[in-house]
């Protein structure tokens, strides 16, 4: 198995899933009074930065996979970004204010599981980044 090509592919898929998972509530939830903004801003940092870093991570993995940059540099940056995203997603998921989380209408009860989906996608991205760094270095 060619882990030097498979690992960045796993990282790309994980990063795209993470960016989509972060964006889903902003696109699908129709709530009043800034509930969605409060949801995204929950915790010490919020979750919006993770979505942006996930899109940057796609570029990093693609540049390393296509040899447009030094694979060692891309894999190192991939590990740092994916570890940062995993840490921020973990911090956000455990520090969401329950009042904000359970303030949405009945049709949006799936939001109680959304934070775990974000955390899972961040974990997949980290596995891809760590695997890529291990295969390159």
XYZ file of C-alpha atoms in Angstrom:
137
model
C 0.000 0.000 0.000
C 1.352 3.427 -0.970
C 0.799 5.397 2.236
C 2.558 8.455 0.820
C -0.352 8.860 -1.613
C -3.154 7.381 0.518
C -2.552 9.443 3.667
C -2.919 12.875 2.022
C -6.043 11.613 0.274
C -7.491 10.671 3.675
C -6.479 14.114 4.928
C -8.143 15.827 1.961
C -11.368 13.873 2.437
C -11.322 14.563 6.176
C -10.679 18.263 5.618
C -13.519 18.561 3.116
C -15.852 16.696 5.484
C -14.783 18.994 8.300
C -15.379 22.153 6.255
C -18.801 20.867 5.197
C -19.687 19.803 8.742
C -18.796 23.234 10.084
C -20.830 24.979 7.369
C -24.009 22.854 7.552
C -25.746 24.730 10.416
C -25.090 28.097 8.784
C -26.738 26.910 5.583
C -29.618 24.807 6.910
C -30.746 26.312 10.210
C -33.271 29.136 10.039
C -33.290 30.593 13.525
C -34.041 34.042 14.817
C -32.274 36.298 17.279
C -28.747 35.275 16.295
C -29.008 31.724 17.607
C -26.760 30.341 14.883
C -24.165 33.054 15.483
C -24.210 32.264 19.203
C -23.809 28.571 18.387
C -20.762 29.244 16.202
C -19.254 31.614 18.773
C -19.713 29.238 21.729
C -16.696 28.361 23.741
C -13.485 30.317 24.122
C -12.673 30.489 20.390
C -15.706 29.389 18.391
C -15.776 26.954 15.503
C -15.619 29.187 12.416
C -11.812 29.206 12.426
C -11.793 25.414 12.153
C -13.760 25.583 8.910
C -11.291 28.063 7.453
C -8.296 25.990 8.550
C -9.907 22.899 7.003
C -10.029 24.602 3.613
C -6.399 25.655 4.004
C -5.534 22.067 4.915
C -6.942 20.855 1.586
C -4.496 23.130 -0.225
C -1.605 21.916 1.931
C -2.369 18.237 1.310
C -2.874 18.780 -2.415
C 0.378 20.708 -2.793
C 2.305 17.968 -1.032
C 0.570 15.147 -2.867
C 1.153 16.743 -6.265
C 4.790 17.594 -5.388
C 4.199 21.322 -5.865
C 5.939 21.900 -2.554
C 8.417 19.933 -0.498
C 6.538 16.887 0.872
C 8.299 17.188 4.235
C 7.166 20.811 4.556
C 3.606 19.952 3.502
C 3.399 16.991 5.858
C 4.730 19.015 8.791
C 2.304 21.833 8.131
C -0.474 19.269 7.695
C 0.209 17.766 11.111
C 0.314 21.162 12.807
C -2.908 22.327 11.145
C -4.767 19.080 11.774
C -3.660 18.954 15.403
C -4.767 22.575 15.830
C -8.144 21.837 14.276
C -8.602 18.764 16.445
C -7.736 20.741 19.571
C -10.008 23.655 18.698
C -12.882 21.334 17.745
C -12.475 19.444 21.012
C -12.395 22.653 23.026
C -15.487 23.953 21.222
C -17.448 20.707 21.492
C -16.999 20.364 25.240
C -17.545 24.031 26.063
C -20.765 24.793 24.186
C -23.224 26.435 26.534
C -26.175 24.015 26.960
C -28.554 26.962 26.874
C -27.389 27.789 23.351
C -27.255 24.160 22.255
C -30.811 23.342 23.314
C -32.377 26.691 22.370
C -33.182 25.707 18.788
C -36.604 24.601 17.574
C -37.617 20.934 17.643
C -36.756 20.394 13.975
C -33.100 21.205 14.680
C -32.494 18.648 17.420
C -29.789 17.129 15.207
C -27.594 20.044 16.318
C -27.032 18.234 19.608
C -25.023 15.656 17.609
C -23.394 18.132 15.236
C -20.471 18.856 17.537
C -19.526 15.175 17.594
C -19.627 15.029 13.790
C -17.255 18.010 13.673
C -14.973 16.305 16.163
C -15.025 13.052 14.161
C -14.152 14.829 10.917
C -11.299 16.634 12.687
C -10.068 13.247 13.891
C -10.068 11.856 10.336
C -8.083 14.889 9.194
C -5.557 14.345 11.972
C -5.159 10.671 11.053
C -4.471 11.684 7.447
C -1.967 14.333 8.496
C -0.142 12.058 10.921
C -0.052 9.226 8.387
C 1.310 11.552 5.719
C 4.018 12.876 8.029
C 4.968 9.353 9.060
C 5.248 8.167 5.473
C 7.247 11.197 4.316
C 9.531 11.578 7.300
